[in-house]
Coordinates of C-alpha atoms and ligand atoms in Angstrom, one line a residue:
X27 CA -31.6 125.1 149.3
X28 CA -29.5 127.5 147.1
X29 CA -29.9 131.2 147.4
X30 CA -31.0 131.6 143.9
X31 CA -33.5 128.6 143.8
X32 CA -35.3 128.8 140.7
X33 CA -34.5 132.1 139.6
X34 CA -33.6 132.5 135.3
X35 CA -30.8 135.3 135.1
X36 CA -29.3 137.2 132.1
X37 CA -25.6 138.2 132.5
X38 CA -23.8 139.9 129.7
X39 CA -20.4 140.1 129.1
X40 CA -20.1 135.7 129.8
X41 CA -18.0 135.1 127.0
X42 CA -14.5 135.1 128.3
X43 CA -12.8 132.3 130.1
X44 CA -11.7 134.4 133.9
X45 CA -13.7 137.2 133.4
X46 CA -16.5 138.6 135.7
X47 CA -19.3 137.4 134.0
X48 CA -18.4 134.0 133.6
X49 CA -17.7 134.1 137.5
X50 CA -21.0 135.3 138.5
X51 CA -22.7 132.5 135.9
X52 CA -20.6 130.0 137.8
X53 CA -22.3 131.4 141.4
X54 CA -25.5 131.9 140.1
X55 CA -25.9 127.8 138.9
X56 CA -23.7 126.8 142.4
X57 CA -26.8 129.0 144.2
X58 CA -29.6 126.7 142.6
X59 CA -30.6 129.1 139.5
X60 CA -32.9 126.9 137.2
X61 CA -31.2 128.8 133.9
X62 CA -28.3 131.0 133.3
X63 CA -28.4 132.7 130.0
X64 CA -25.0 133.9 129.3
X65 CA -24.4 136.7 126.6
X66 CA -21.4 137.9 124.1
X67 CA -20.6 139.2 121.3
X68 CA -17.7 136.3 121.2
X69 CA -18.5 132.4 121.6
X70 CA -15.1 131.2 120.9
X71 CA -14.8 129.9 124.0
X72 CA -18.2 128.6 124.4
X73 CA -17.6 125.0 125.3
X74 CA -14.9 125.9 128.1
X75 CA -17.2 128.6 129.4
X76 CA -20.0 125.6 129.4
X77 CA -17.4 123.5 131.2
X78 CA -16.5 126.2 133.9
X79 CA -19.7 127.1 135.2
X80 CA -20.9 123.8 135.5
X81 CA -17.7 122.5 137.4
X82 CA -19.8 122.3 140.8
X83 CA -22.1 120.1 139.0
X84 CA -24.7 122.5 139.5
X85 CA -28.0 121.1 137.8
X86 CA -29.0 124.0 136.1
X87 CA -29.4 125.2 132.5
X88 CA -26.7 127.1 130.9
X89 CA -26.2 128.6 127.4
X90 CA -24.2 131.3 125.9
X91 CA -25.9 133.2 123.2
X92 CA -24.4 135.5 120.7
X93 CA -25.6 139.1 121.6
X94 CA -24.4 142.8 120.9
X95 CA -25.7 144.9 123.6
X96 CA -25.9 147.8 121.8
X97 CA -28.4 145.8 120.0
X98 CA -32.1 147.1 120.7
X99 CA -32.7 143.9 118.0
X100 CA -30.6 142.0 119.8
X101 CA -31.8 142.6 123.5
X102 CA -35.3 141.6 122.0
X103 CA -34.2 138.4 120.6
X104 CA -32.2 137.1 124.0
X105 CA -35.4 138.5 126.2
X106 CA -38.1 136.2 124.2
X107 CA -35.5 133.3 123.5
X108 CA -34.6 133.6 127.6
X109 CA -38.9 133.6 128.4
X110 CA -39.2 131.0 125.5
X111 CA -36.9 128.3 126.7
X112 CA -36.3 128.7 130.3
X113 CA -39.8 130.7 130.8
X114 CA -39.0 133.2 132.7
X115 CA -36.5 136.5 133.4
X116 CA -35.7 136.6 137.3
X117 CA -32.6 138.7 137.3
X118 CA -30.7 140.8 134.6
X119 CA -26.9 141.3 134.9
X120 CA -25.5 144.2 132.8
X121 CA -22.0 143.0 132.8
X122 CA -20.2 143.7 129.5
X123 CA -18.0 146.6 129.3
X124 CA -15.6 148.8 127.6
X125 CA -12.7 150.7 128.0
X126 CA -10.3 152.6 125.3
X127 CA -8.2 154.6 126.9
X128 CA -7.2 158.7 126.2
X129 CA -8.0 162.1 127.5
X130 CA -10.0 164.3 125.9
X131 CA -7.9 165.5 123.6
X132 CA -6.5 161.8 122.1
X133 CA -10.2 160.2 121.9
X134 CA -12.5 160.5 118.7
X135 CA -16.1 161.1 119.0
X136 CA -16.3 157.9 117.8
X137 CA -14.9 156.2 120.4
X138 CA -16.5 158.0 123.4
X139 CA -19.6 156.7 121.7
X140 CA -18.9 153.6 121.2
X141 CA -18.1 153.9 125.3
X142 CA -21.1 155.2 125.5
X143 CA -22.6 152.4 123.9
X144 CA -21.7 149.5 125.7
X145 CA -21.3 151.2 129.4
X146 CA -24.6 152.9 129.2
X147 CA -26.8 152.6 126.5
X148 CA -27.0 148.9 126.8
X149 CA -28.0 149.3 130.4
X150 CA -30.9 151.5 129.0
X151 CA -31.7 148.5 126.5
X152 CA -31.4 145.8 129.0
X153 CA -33.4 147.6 131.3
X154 CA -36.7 148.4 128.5
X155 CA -36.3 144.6 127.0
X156 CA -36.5 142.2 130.7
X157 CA -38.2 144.6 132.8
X158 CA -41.9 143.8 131.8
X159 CA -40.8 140.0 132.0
X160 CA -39.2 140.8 135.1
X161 CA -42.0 142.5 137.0
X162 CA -43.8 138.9 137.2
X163 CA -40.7 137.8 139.2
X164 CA -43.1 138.9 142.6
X165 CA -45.2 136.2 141.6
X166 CA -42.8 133.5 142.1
X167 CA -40.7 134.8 144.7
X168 CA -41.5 137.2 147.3
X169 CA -38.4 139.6 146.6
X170 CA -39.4 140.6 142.7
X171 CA -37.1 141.0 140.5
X172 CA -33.3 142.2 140.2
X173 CA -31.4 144.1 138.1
X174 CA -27.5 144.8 139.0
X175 CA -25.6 146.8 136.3
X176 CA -21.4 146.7 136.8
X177 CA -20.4 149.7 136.9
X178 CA -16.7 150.7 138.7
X179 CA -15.2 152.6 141.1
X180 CA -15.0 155.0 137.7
X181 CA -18.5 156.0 138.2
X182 CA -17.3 157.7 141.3
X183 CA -13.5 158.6 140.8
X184 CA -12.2 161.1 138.2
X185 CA -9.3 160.6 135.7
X186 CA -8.1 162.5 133.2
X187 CA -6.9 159.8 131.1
X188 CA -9.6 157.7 130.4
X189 CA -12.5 160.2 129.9
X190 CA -15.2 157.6 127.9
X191 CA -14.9 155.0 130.6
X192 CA -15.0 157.4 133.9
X193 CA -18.0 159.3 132.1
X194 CA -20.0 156.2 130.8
X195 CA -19.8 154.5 134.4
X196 CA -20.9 157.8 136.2
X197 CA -24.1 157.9 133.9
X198 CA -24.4 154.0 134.6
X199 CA -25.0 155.2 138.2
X200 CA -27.5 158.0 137.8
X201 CA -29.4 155.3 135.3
X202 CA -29.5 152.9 137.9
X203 CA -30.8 155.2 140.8
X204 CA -33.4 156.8 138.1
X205 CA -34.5 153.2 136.9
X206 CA -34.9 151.9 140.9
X207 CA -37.1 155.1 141.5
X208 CA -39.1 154.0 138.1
X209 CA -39.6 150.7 138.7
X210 CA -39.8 150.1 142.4
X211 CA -43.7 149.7 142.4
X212 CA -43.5 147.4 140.2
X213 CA -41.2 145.5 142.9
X214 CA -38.0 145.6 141.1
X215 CA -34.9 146.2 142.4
X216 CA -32.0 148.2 140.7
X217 CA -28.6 148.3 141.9
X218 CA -25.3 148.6 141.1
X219 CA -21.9 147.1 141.6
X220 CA -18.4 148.7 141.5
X221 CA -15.6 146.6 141.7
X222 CA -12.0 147.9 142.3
X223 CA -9.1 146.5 141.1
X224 CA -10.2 142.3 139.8
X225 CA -7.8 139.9 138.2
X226 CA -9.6 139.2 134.5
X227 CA -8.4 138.7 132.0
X228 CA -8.6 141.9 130.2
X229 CA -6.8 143.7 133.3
X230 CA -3.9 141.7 133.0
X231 CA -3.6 142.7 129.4
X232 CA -3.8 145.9 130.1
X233 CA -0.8 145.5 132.9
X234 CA 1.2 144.3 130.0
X235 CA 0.9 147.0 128.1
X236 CA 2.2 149.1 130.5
X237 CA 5.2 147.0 131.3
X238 CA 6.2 147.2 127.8
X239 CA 6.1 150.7 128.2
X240 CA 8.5 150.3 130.7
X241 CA 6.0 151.5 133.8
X242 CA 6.8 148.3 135.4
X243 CA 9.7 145.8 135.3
X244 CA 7.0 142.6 134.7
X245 CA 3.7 142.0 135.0
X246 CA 3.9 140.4 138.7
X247 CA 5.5 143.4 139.8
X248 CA 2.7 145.7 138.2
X249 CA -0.1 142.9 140.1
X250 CA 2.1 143.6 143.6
X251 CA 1.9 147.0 143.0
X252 CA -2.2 147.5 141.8
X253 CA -2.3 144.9 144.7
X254 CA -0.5 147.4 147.2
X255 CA -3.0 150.0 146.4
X256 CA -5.9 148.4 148.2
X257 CA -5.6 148.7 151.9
X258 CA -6.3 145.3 152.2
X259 CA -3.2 144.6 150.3
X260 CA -4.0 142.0 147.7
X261 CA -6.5 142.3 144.6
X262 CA -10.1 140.6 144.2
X263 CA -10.6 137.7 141.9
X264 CA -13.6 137.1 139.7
X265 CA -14.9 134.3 142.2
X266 CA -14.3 137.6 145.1
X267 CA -16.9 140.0 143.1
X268 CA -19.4 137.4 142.2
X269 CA -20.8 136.6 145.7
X270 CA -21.8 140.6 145.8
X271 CA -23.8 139.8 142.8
X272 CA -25.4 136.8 144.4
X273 CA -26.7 138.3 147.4
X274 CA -28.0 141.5 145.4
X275 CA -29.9 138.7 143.1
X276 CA -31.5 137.3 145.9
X277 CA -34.7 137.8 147.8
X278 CA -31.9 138.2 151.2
X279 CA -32.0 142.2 149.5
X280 CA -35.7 141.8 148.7
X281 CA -35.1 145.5 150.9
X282 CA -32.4 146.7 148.9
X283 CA -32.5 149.1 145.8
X284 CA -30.9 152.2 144.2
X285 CA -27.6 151.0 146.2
X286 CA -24.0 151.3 145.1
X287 CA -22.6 148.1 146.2
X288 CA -18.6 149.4 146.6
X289 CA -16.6 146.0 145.8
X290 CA -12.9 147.8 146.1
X291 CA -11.3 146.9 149.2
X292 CA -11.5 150.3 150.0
X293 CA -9.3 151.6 147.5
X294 CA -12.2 154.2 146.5
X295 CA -11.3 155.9 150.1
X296 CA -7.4 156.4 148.9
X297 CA -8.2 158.0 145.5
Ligands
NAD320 N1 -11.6 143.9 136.0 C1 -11.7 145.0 136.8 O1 -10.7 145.4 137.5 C2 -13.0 145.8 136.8 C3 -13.0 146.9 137.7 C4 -14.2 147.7 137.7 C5 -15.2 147.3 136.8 N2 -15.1 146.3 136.0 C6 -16.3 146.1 135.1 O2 -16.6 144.7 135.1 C7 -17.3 144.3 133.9 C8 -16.6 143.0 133.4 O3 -15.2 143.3 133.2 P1 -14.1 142.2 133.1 O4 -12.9 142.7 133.9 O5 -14.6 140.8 133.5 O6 -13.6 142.3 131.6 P2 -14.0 141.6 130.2 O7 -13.5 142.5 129.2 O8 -13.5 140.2 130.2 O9 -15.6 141.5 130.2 C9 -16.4 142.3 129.5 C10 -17.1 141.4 128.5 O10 -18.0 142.2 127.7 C11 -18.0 141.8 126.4 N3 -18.5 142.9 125.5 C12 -17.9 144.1 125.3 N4 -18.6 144.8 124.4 C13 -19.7 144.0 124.1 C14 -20.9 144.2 123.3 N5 -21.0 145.3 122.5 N6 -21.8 143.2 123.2 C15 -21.6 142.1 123.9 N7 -20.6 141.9 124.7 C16 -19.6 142.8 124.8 C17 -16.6 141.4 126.1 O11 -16.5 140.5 125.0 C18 -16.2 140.7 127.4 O12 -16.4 139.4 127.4 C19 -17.1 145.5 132.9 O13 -18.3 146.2 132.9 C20 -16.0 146.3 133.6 O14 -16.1 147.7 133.3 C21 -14.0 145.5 135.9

């Protein structure tokens, strides 16, 4: 029997091929979930997705559905659609994320709020949508309902050149701890995750960037060095992160809420 047996989860931020969310989909279906209902605001890669998180030939539903999640419309539209087809929301992962980078002085209002928007406000909005369809979640399972936001290592470590994403992952944390105070008696659980340095997609990119401004020779130099800063030496992978977010999802941490889940190789403890 699978550690998720049964369970419907949301994850946001399942709509790239490699990424985080499409990692944790993939676990969460290998684990026995009856339904994972995957959200993006891209579906270009829909079918490959579909193709990747079924390739243990896990028996349970998948879909990817369109969704802003800074969307209050939207967060009520994936909640009833989840409850309508698969009837019932188990555990809520608030995946997606955004980072555009600048101090203070290079980055608009406008940009710290759109941060804002997708780091923590959407938590806020994911939270208020699947919590009163989660709270039945005691009913079927003894450990109630989960909800794991992914934040970072940011929430915790300073830096003066990305001010939105450092700030918007802090408040992430103090929302989580506030929400697992709020909705404890109703027995669910609120945690959070903060990965260190993973291999997606979108970090790679990012690696690029900086080699072509001449930071780094190539990009597998820049992956040995961001590699080298862990003490364990090497990087985690999507697949690495995604078994933190199973056992959090599972009634094993039926005990466990308002914890920061560190996922960094102990890089945190350097910086
Ligand atoms: N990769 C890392 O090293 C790392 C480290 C720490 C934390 N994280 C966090 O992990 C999470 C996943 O990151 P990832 O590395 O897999 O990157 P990613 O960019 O591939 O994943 C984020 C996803 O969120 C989606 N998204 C962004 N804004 C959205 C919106 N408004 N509505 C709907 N979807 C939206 C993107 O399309 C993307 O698919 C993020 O919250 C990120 O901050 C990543």
């Amino acid at each position: 029997m699978g550690r998720l047996e049964g369970k419907v989860a949301i994850v946001t931020g399942a709509g790239r091929v490699g990424n985080i969310g499409v990692a944790v989909a993939r676990a969460f279906l290998r684990e026995g979930a009856k339904a994972v209902v995957g959200t993006d605001f891209r579906r270009e890669q829909a079918a490959e997705i579909e193709a990747l998180v079924r390739a243990d030939g896990s028996p349970g539903s998948f879909v990817l559905m369109e969704q802003d999640v800074t969307s209050e419309a939207d967060w009520a539209r994936v909640a009833e659609a989840t409850v309508a087809d698969f009837g019932q929301i188990d555990v809520l992962v608030n995946n997606a994320g955004l980072s555009i980078h600048g101090g203070i002085a290079q980055t608009s209002l406008d940009d710290l709020r759109k941060v804002m928007a997708v780091n923590h406000d959407a938590l806020f909005l994911g939270i208020k949508a699947c919590a009163p369809h989660l709270a039945s979640a005691v009913e079927r399972f003894g450990g109630g309902g989960s909800i794991i936001n992914n934040l970072s290592m940011a929430s915790y470590m300073p830096n003066a050149t990305n001010i939105g994403y450092h700030v918007s992952k802090a408040a992430g944390r103090m929302l989580t701890i506030c929400a697992a105070l709020e909705y404890g008696p109703q027995k669910i659980r609120v945690n959070s995750i903060h990965p260190g340095v993973t291999m997606t997609p979108i970090l790679r990119e990012g690696l690029a960037d900086y080699v072509a401004q001449g930071m780094w020779e190539s990009t597998e130099a820049a992956e040995a060095a961001l590699a080298a800063m862990n003490p364990l030496g090497v990087a985690s992978e999507p697949e690495d992160t995604a078994h933190a977010f199973v056992y959090l999802a599972s009634d094993e941490a039926r005990f466990v809420t308002g914890a920061s889940m560190y996922h960094d190789g102990a890089i945190g403890l350097r910086y």
